[in-house]
CSV table of C-alpha atoms in Angstrom, one decimal:
chain,number,residue,atom,x,y,z
R,1,MET,CA,-20.0,-4.3,7.6
R,2,LYS,CA,-19.5,-7.6,9.3
R,3,ILE,CA,-18.8,-10.1,6.7
R,4,GLN,CA,-16.2,-12.4,8.2
R,5,ARG,CA,-18.6,-15.3,8.0
R,6,HIS,CA,-18.4,-15.1,4.2
R,7,GLY,CA,-14.7,-15.5,4.2
R,8,ALA,CA,-14.8,-19.2,3.3
R,9,THR,CA,-16.8,-18.4,0.2
R,10,LEU,CA,-14.8,-15.4,-0.9
R,11,GLY,CA,-11.6,-17.1,-0.1
R,12,LEU,CA,-12.2,-19.1,-3.3
R,13,ILE,CA,-11.6,-15.9,-5.2
R,14,ALA,CA,-8.0,-16.2,-4.2
R,15,ALA,CA,-8.0,-19.8,-5.0
R,16,GLY,CA,-7.4,-19.2,-8.6
R,17,ALA,CA,-10.8,-18.1,-9.8
R,18,LEU,CA,-9.8,-14.5,-10.0
R,19,LEU,CA,-6.4,-14.7,-11.5
R,20,LEU,CA,-6.0,-11.1,-12.2
R,21,THR,CA,-2.6,-11.5,-13.8
R,22,ALA,CA,-4.5,-12.0,-17.0
R,23,CYS,CA,-5.7,-8.4,-16.8
R,24,GLY,CA,-3.0,-7.1,-19.1
R,25,SER,CA,-2.8,-4.0,-17.1
R,26,ASP,CA,-5.1,-3.9,-14.2
R,27,ASN,CA,-6.5,-6.7,-12.3
R,28,ASN,CA,-9.3,-5.9,-10.0
R,29,ALA,CA,-10.5,-8.0,-7.3
R,30,PRO,CA,-8.9,-11.3,-6.9
R,31,ALA,CA,-6.4,-13.4,-5.4
R,32,GLY,CA,-2.8,-14.3,-5.7
R,33,ALA,CA,-1.6,-14.8,-9.2
R,34,THR,CA,-0.6,-18.4,-8.4
R,35,GLY,CA,-3.7,-19.1,-6.3
R,36,GLY,CA,-4.1,-19.5,-2.6
R,37,ALA,CA,-6.0,-17.3,-0.1
R,38,SER,CA,-3.1,-15.1,0.8
R,39,ALA,CA,-1.4,-12.4,-1.2
R,40,PRO,CA,2.1,-13.0,-2.5
R,41,ALA,CA,4.7,-12.7,0.1
R,42,SER,CA,6.4,-9.3,0.2
R,43,ALA,CA,9.8,-8.2,1.4
R,44,GLU,CA,8.8,-4.5,1.2
R,45,GLN,CA,10.5,-2.4,3.8
R,46,VAL,CA,8.2,0.0,5.7
R,47,ASP,CA,9.4,3.3,7.0
R,48,CYS,CA,7.4,3.9,10.2
R,49,THR,CA,9.0,7.2,11.1
R,50,GLY,CA,6.2,9.4,9.8
R,51,LYS,CA,3.4,11.0,11.8
R,52,ALA,CA,1.6,8.6,14.1
R,53,LYS,CA,-2.0,9.4,13.3
R,54,LEU,CA,-3.5,9.4,9.8
R,55,ASN,CA,-7.1,10.4,8.9
R,56,ALA,CA,-9.0,9.1,5.8
R,57,GLU,CA,-12.6,9.2,4.7
R,58,GLY,CA,-14.8,7.8,2.0
R,59,SER,CA,-16.2,4.6,0.5
R,60,SER,CA,-18.3,2.5,2.8
R,61,ALA,CA,-17.7,-0.5,0.5
R,62,GLN,CA,-14.1,-0.8,1.7
R,63,LYS,CA,-14.7,-0.1,5.4
R,64,THR,CA,-14.0,-3.6,6.7
R,65,ALA,CA,-10.9,-3.9,4.4
R,66,ILE,CA,-9.5,-0.6,5.8
R,67,GLU,CA,-10.1,-1.8,9.3
R,68,SER,CA,-8.2,-5.0,8.5
R,69,PHE,CA,-5.4,-3.0,7.0
R,70,VAL,CA,-5.2,-0.8,10.1
R,71,GLN,CA,-4.8,-3.8,12.4
R,72,VAL,CA,-1.8,-5.0,10.4
R,73,TYR,CA,-0.4,-1.4,10.2
R,74,GLN,CA,-0.6,-1.1,14.0
R,75,GLN,CA,1.4,-4.3,14.3
R,76,LYS,CA,4.0,-3.3,11.8
R,77,CYS,CA,4.4,0.3,13.0
R,78,LYS,CA,4.1,0.5,16.7
R,79,GLY,CA,2.1,3.5,17.9
R,80,ALA,CA,0.7,4.2,14.4
R,81,ASP,CA,-3.0,4.5,13.7
R,82,LEU,CA,-5.4,5.5,11.0
R,83,ALA,CA,-8.9,6.8,11.6
R,84,TYR,CA,-11.3,6.0,8.7
R,85,ASN,CA,-14.8,7.6,8.4
R,86,ALA,CA,-16.9,5.5,6.1
R,87,SER,CA,-19.0,8.4,5.0
R,88,GLY,CA,-19.3,7.5,1.3
R,89,SER,CA,-17.3,8.1,-1.8
R,90,GLY,CA,-18.6,11.6,-2.5
R,91,ALA,CA,-17.8,12.8,1.0
R,92,GLY,CA,-14.4,11.1,0.8
R,93,VAL,CA,-13.4,13.0,-2.4
R,94,LYS,CA,-14.7,16.3,-0.9
R,95,GLN,CA,-12.8,15.9,2.3
R,96,PHE,CA,-9.6,15.0,0.5
R,97,ASN,CA,-9.9,17.9,-1.8
R,98,ALA,CA,-10.5,20.2,1.1
R,99,ALA,CA,-7.4,18.9,2.8
R,100,GLN,CA,-9.4,17.6,5.8
R,101,VAL,CA,-8.0,14.1,5.4
R,102,ASP,CA,-4.7,12.6,4.4
R,103,PHE,CA,-6.3,10.4,1.7
R,104,GLY,CA,-9.8,9.7,0.4
R,105,GLY,CA,-11.5,6.4,-0.5
R,106,SER,CA,-13.8,6.3,-3.5
R,107,ASP,CA,-15.5,3.6,-5.6
R,108,SER,CA,-14.9,5.8,-8.7
R,109,PRO,CA,-11.8,7.7,-9.8
R,110,LEU,CA,-11.6,11.5,-9.6
R,111,SER,CA,-13.8,13.1,-12.2
R,112,LYS,CA,-12.3,15.8,-14.4
R,113,ASP,CA,-15.7,16.9,-15.7
R,114,LYS,CA,-16.8,17.6,-12.1
R,115,GLY,CA,-13.7,19.6,-11.3
R,116,GLU,CA,-12.4,16.9,-8.9
R,117,VAL,CA,-9.1,16.4,-10.7
R,118,ASP,CA,-8.3,20.1,-10.6
R,119,ALA,CA,-9.5,20.5,-7.0
R,120,ALA,CA,-7.3,17.6,-6.0
R,121,ALA,CA,-4.3,19.1,-7.8
R,122,THR,CA,-4.8,22.4,-5.9
R,123,ARG,CA,-5.0,20.5,-2.6
R,124,CYS,CA,-1.8,18.7,-3.5
R,125,GLN,CA,0.2,21.9,-3.9
R,126,SER,CA,-0.2,22.0,-7.7
R,127,ASN,CA,0.6,18.3,-8.1
R,128,PRO,CA,-1.6,15.6,-9.5
R,129,ALA,CA,-3.5,13.3,-7.3
R,130,TRP,CA,-3.4,9.5,-8.0
R,131,ASN,CA,-6.1,6.9,-7.9
R,132,ILE,CA,-4.7,3.7,-6.4
R,133,PRO,CA,-7.1,0.7,-6.4
R,134,LEU,CA,-6.6,-1.5,-3.3
R,135,VAL,CA,-10.0,-3.1,-2.7
R,136,PHE,CA,-12.2,-5.0,-5.2
R,137,GLY,CA,-15.5,-6.9,-5.2
R,138,PRO,CA,-18.7,-7.6,-7.1
R,139,VAL,CA,-21.9,-5.6,-7.0
R,140,ALA,CA,-25.1,-7.6,-6.7
R,141,ILE,CA,-28.6,-6.8,-8.0
R,142,SER,CA,-30.2,-7.8,-4.7
R,143,TYR,CA,-33.9,-8.3,-4.1
R,144,LYS,CA,-36.5,-9.7,-1.7
R,145,LEU,CA,-39.5,-11.4,-3.4
R,146,ASP,CA,-41.5,-14.0,-1.6
R,147,GLY,CA,-41.3,-17.3,-3.3
R,148,VAL,CA,-38.7,-16.2,-5.8
R,149,THR,CA,-35.1,-16.9,-5.0
R,150,ASP,CA,-33.8,-17.7,-8.5
R,151,LEU,CA,-34.2,-14.7,-10.8
R,152,THR,CA,-32.4,-13.7,-14.0
R,153,VAL,CA,-32.1,-10.1,-15.4
R,154,SER,CA,-30.3,-8.7,-18.3
R,155,GLY,CA,-28.7,-5.3,-18.5
R,156,GLU,CA,-31.7,-4.1,-20.5
R,157,VAL,CA,-34.2,-5.4,-18.0
R,158,ALA,CA,-32.2,-4.1,-15.0
R,159,ALA,CA,-32.2,-0.6,-16.7
R,160,LYS,CA,-35.9,-0.7,-17.2
R,161,ILE,CA,-36.5,-1.8,-13.5
R,162,PHE,CA,-34.3,1.0,-12.2
R,163,ASN,CA,-35.7,3.8,-14.4
R,164,GLY,CA,-39.3,2.7,-13.8
R,165,THR,CA,-40.1,1.4,-17.3
R,166,VAL,CA,-40.8,-2.0,-15.8
R,167,LYS,CA,-43.0,-1.6,-12.7
R,168,LYS,CA,-44.3,-5.1,-11.9
R,169,TRP,CA,-42.4,-8.3,-11.0
R,170,ASN,CA,-44.5,-10.2,-13.5
R,171,ASP,CA,-43.8,-7.8,-16.3
R,172,PRO,CA,-43.3,-9.7,-19.7
R,173,ALA,CA,-39.7,-8.5,-19.9
R,174,ILE,CA,-38.8,-10.2,-16.6
R,175,ALA,CA,-41.0,-13.2,-17.4
R,176,ALA,CA,-39.2,-13.8,-20.7
R,177,LEU,CA,-36.0,-14.4,-18.8
R,178,ASN,CA,-37.6,-16.5,-16.0
R,179,SER,CA,-40.0,-19.0,-17.6
R,180,SER,CA,-39.9,-21.4,-14.7
R,181,ALA,CA,-40.4,-18.8,-12.0
R,182,LYS,CA,-43.8,-17.9,-10.4
R,183,LEU,CA,-43.5,-14.2,-10.6
R,184,PRO,CA,-46.1,-12.3,-8.5
R,185,ASP,CA,-48.3,-9.4,-9.6
R,186,LYS,CA,-46.5,-7.2,-7.2
R,187,ASP,CA,-45.1,-3.7,-7.5
R,188,ILE,CA,-41.3,-3.3,-7.7
R,189,THR,CA,-39.9,-1.1,-5.0
R,190,VAL,CA,-36.6,0.3,-6.1
R,191,VAL,CA,-34.2,1.3,-3.3
R,192,TYR,CA,-31.2,3.4,-4.2
R,193,ARG,CA,-28.2,5.1,-2.5
R,194,SER,CA,-29.3,8.6,-1.4
R,195,ASP,CA,-25.8,9.7,-0.6
R,196,GLU,CA,-23.2,10.2,-3.4
R,197,SER,CA,-21.7,6.8,-4.0
R,198,GLY,CA,-19.1,5.2,-6.3
R,199,THR,CA,-21.3,2.1,-6.1
R,200,THR,CA,-24.1,4.1,-7.8
R,201,ASP,CA,-21.6,5.4,-10.4
R,202,ASN,CA,-20.4,2.0,-11.3
R,203,PHE,CA,-23.9,0.6,-11.4
R,204,GLN,CA,-25.1,3.3,-13.7
R,205,LYS,CA,-22.0,2.9,-15.9
R,206,TYR,CA,-22.9,-0.8,-16.2
R,207,LEU,CA,-26.5,0.1,-17.2
R,208,THR,CA,-25.3,2.5,-19.8
R,209,ALA,CA,-22.9,0.0,-21.3
R,210,ALA,CA,-25.1,-3.1,-21.1
R,211,SER,CA,-28.7,-2.0,-21.5
R,212,LYS,CA,-28.8,-1.7,-25.3
R,213,GLY,CA,-30.0,1.9,-25.0
R,214,ALA,CA,-32.6,1.3,-22.3
R,215,TRP,CA,-30.7,3.4,-19.8
R,216,THR,CA,-30.5,7.0,-21.0
R,217,GLN,CA,-30.1,8.7,-17.6
R,218,GLY,CA,-26.3,8.7,-17.6
R,219,ASP,CA,-24.0,7.9,-14.7
R,220,GLY,CA,-22.4,9.6,-11.8
R,221,LYS,CA,-22.4,9.2,-8.0
R,222,ALA,CA,-26.0,10.4,-7.6
R,223,PHE,CA,-28.7,8.0,-8.7
R,224,LYS,CA,-30.5,9.2,-11.8
R,225,GLY,CA,-33.3,6.7,-12.2
R,226,GLY,CA,-35.9,9.2,-11.0
R,227,LEU,CA,-37.9,6.9,-8.8
R,228,GLY,CA,-37.6,4.7,-5.6
R,229,GLU,CA,-36.7,5.1,-2.0
R,230,GLY,CA,-33.3,6.5,-1.1
R,231,LYS,CA,-31.2,5.2,1.8
R,232,GLU,CA,-27.8,6.2,3.0
R,233,LYS,CA,-24.8,3.9,2.5
R,234,SER,CA,-24.5,0.3,1.5
R,235,ALA,CA,-25.8,-1.0,4.8
R,236,GLY,CA,-28.9,1.3,4.6
R,237,VAL,CA,-30.0,0.1,1.2
R,238,ALA,CA,-29.5,-3.6,2.0
R,239,GLN,CA,-31.4,-3.3,5.3
R,240,ALA,CA,-34.3,-1.5,3.5
R,241,VAL,CA,-34.6,-4.2,0.9
R,242,ALA,CA,-34.6,-6.9,3.6
R,243,SER,CA,-37.6,-5.3,5.2
R,244,VAL,CA,-39.8,-4.9,2.1
R,245,ASP,CA,-41.2,-7.7,0.0
R,246,GLY,CA,-40.8,-6.7,-3.6
R,247,ALA,CA,-37.8,-4.5,-3.1
R,248,VAL,CA,-34.7,-4.4,-5.2
R,249,THR,CA,-31.4,-2.6,-5.1
R,250,TYR,CA,-27.7,-2.6,-6.2
R,251,VAL,CA,-25.2,-3.2,-3.4
R,252,GLU,CA,-21.8,-4.9,-2.8
R,253,TRP,CA,-22.2,-8.6,-2.6
R,254,SER,CA,-21.1,-8.8,1.1
R,255,PHE,CA,-24.0,-6.6,2.2
R,256,ALA,CA,-26.5,-8.8,0.2
R,257,GLN,CA,-25.1,-11.8,2.0
R,258,ASP,CA,-25.2,-10.1,5.4
R,259,ASN,CA,-28.9,-9.3,5.0
R,260,LYS,CA,-29.8,-12.6,3.4
R,261,LEU,CA,-31.0,-11.0,0.2
R,262,SER,CA,-31.5,-12.9,-3.0
R,263,VAL,CA,-29.1,-12.1,-5.8
R,264,ALA,CA,-30.1,-12.0,-9.4
R,265,LYS,CA,-28.2,-13.8,-12.1
R,266,ILE,CA,-27.2,-11.7,-15.1
R,267,ASP,CA,-27.8,-12.7,-18.7
R,268,ASN,CA,-25.2,-10.6,-20.6
R,269,GLY,CA,-26.0,-12.4,-23.9
R,270,GLY,CA,-24.2,-15.6,-23.2
R,271,GLY,CA,-26.8,-17.1,-20.8
R,272,ALA,CA,-27.7,-16.5,-17.2
R,273,VAL,CA,-24.6,-16.1,-15.0
R,274,GLU,CA,-24.6,-16.5,-11.2
R,275,LEU,CA,-22.4,-14.2,-9.1
R,276,THR,CA,-19.6,-16.4,-7.9
R,277,PRO,CA,-15.8,-16.0,-7.4
R,278,GLU,CA,-15.2,-17.8,-10.7
R,279,THR,CA,-17.6,-15.8,-12.8
R,280,VAL,CA,-16.3,-12.5,-11.3
R,281,GLY,CA,-12.8,-13.6,-12.0
R,282,LYS,CA,-13.5,-14.4,-15.6
R,283,ALA,CA,-14.9,-10.9,-16.1
R,284,ILE,CA,-12.0,-9.2,-14.4
R,285,ASP,CA,-9.6,-10.9,-16.7
R,286,GLY,CA,-10.4,-8.2,-19.3
R,287,ALA,CA,-9.7,-5.2,-17.0
R,288,LYS,CA,-7.2,-2.7,-18.2
R,289,ILE,CA,-5.7,0.5,-16.9
R,290,LYS,CA,-6.5,3.7,-18.7
R,291,GLY,CA,-4.8,6.1,-16.3
R,292,GLU,CA,-1.3,7.4,-17.1
R,293,GLY,CA,1.8,6.5,-15.2
R,294,ASN,CA,1.1,5.8,-11.5
R,295,ASP,CA,-2.5,7.0,-11.8
R,296,LEU,CA,-4.0,3.5,-11.9
R,297,VAL,CA,-7.5,4.3,-13.2
R,298,LEU,CA,-9.3,1.2,-14.5
R,299,ASP,CA,-11.1,0.9,-17.8
R,300,LEU,CA,-14.1,-1.3,-16.9
R,301,ASN,CA,-16.4,-0.5,-19.9
R,302,SER,CA,-15.4,-3.5,-21.8
R,303,ILE,CA,-16.3,-5.7,-18.8
R,304,TYR,CA,-19.7,-4.0,-18.3
R,305,ALA,CA,-20.6,-4.5,-22.0
R,306,SER,CA,-19.1,-8.0,-22.3
R,307,THR,CA,-21.2,-10.8,-23.8
R,308,ALA,CA,-18.7,-13.5,-23.0
R,309,ALA,CA,-20.3,-16.6,-21.6
R,310,GLY,CA,-19.7,-17.3,-17.9
R,311,THR,CA,-18.7,-13.8,-17.0
R,312,TYR,CA,-20.4,-11.7,-14.2
R,313,PRO,CA,-20.0,-8.1,-15.4
R,314,LEU,CA,-20.9,-6.1,-12.4
R,315,ILE,CA,-17.7,-5.3,-10.4
R,316,LEU,CA,-16.5,-2.5,-8.3
R,317,ALA,CA,-13.0,-1.2,-7.6
R,318,THR,CA,-12.2,1.0,-4.6
R,319,TYR,CA,-9.5,3.6,-5.0
R,320,GLU,CA,-7.4,5.4,-2.4
R,321,ILE,CA,-6.9,8.9,-3.6
R,322,VAL,CA,-3.5,10.3,-2.7
R,323,CYS,CA,-1.3,13.2,-3.5
R,324,SER,CA,1.6,12.3,-5.8
R,325,LYS,CA,3.5,15.2,-4.2
R,326,GLY,CA,2.5,18.0,-1.9
R,327,TYR,CA,2.4,16.3,1.5
R,328,ASP,CA,4.6,17.4,4.3
R,329,ALA,CA,7.5,15.0,4.9
R,330,ASP,CA,5.9,13.2,8.0
R,331,THR,CA,2.6,12.8,6.3
R,332,ALA,CA,4.1,11.5,3.1
R,333,LYS,CA,6.0,8.8,5.1
R,334,ALA,CA,3.0,7.8,7.0
R,335,VAL,CA,0.7,7.6,3.9
R,336,LYS,CA,3.4,5.5,2.1
R,337,ALA,CA,3.8,3.2,5.1
R,338,PHE,CA,0.1,2.6,5.5
R,339,LEU,CA,-0.5,1.9,1.8
R,340,THR,CA,2.6,-0.3,1.6
R,341,VAL,CA,1.3,-2.4,4.5
R,342,ALA,CA,-2.2,-2.5,3.0
R,343,ALA,CA,-0.9,-3.7,-0.4
R,344,THR,CA,1.4,-6.4,1.1
R,345,ASP,CA,0.9,-7.9,4.6
R,346,GLY,CA,-2.6,-6.4,4.8
R,347,GLN,CA,-3.7,-8.5,1.9
R,348,ALA,CA,-3.4,-11.7,3.8
R,349,GLY,CA,-6.6,-11.1,5.8
R,350,LEU,CA,-8.8,-9.8,3.0
R,351,SER,CA,-10.5,-13.1,2.1
R,352,ASP,CA,-11.6,-13.6,5.7
R,353,ALA,CA,-13.0,-10.0,5.6
R,354,GLY,CA,-15.0,-10.7,2.4
R,355,TYR,CA,-12.7,-9.2,-0.2
R,356,ALA,CA,-10.1,-10.5,-2.6
R,357,PRO,CA,-6.4,-10.2,-2.2
R,358,LEU,CA,-4.3,-8.6,-4.9
R,359,PRO,CA,-2.5,-10.7,-7.4
R,360,LYS,CA,1.3,-10.4,-7.6
R,361,ALA,CA,1.5,-8.6,-10.9
R,362,PHE,CA,-1.1,-6.0,-9.8
R,363,GLN,CA,0.4,-5.7,-6.4
R,364,ASP,CA,3.7,-4.7,-8.1
R,365,LYS,CA,2.0,-1.9,-10.0
R,366,ILE,CA,0.5,-0.5,-6.8
R,367,LEU,CA,3.8,-0.7,-4.9
R,368,THR,CA,5.5,1.2,-7.7
R,369,ALA,CA,3.0,4.0,-7.4
R,370,ILE,CA,3.2,4.1,-3.6
R,371,LYS,CA,7.0,4.3,-3.7
R,372,ALA,CA,6.7,7.3,-6.1
R,373,ILE,CA,4.7,9.4,-3.6
R,374,ALA,CA,6.8,12.3,-2.4
């Protein structure tokens, strides 16, 4: 995911638009609490005496962020390395719970209903696993439609598109939100993630919260719309949409930009809202933590269903899933070292990589959790 060329745009996130300190408990994607493209300076000490090679797997949404973290980690801890396989959130959780990797990456926290919480506790020697959010960004409803580059959807209309209730681009439901657009009499081609994905889970949670009952399919890491063409990973769905006129998908903003896809505005009841650093930041101001203690699980439902003017409600938080206890001593040291670097010095390059640095208040919460890993 090569998104460095978008750094100038996303750097604005850190320029004060996404002042996550207002997130009473948990601030997702943005920049330093006082503005500026870099994360707050940190005097955190890093213990580099753990094992030299770490392995992790999971979310493709955070792939470039992890690569940036690894570069800083290698500078900070000479001879250290981390291999990250961007196989998707579902695979990341499975590999973590099977003790095949040292930590997993997921766009959704561990699910108790699916047995992931219990499986992770077993993997961690009868200790709970923690969800630690390090990487944040918006999700775009991205499309390719000849002659239409300015399009608005609502949560209700998006739900009807992705469950097949609305089949044509000139459907009255779409036209009612786009009176000035020349909508073609063309079939809508839905493209979805065929692999298990936290992006899919977040998107379906948004549809459930924001569609006024139009989305009844539920959520989860597997797409439940019942139609469309499945493609693997974020790059796969974005590339597929780029090649088909009339196609639409949900994907991280950076992938939409990379593939030159149009991005729909969202009317959440307060008027059409464009996806920008400012509108994402305003939405994230309401994020809270619902996890207990150092398990930093975010409660995003209030954002997804928000009707506040000027807020873009579709955001994604990527978690690193770690054992609170249960590692051997060398692995625990290395995991803590990598995550400490990622949460501090590693934040400085995130805006150039297409992500948003952590604000100081939220950075402190993450560091508290990292220090508690044993």
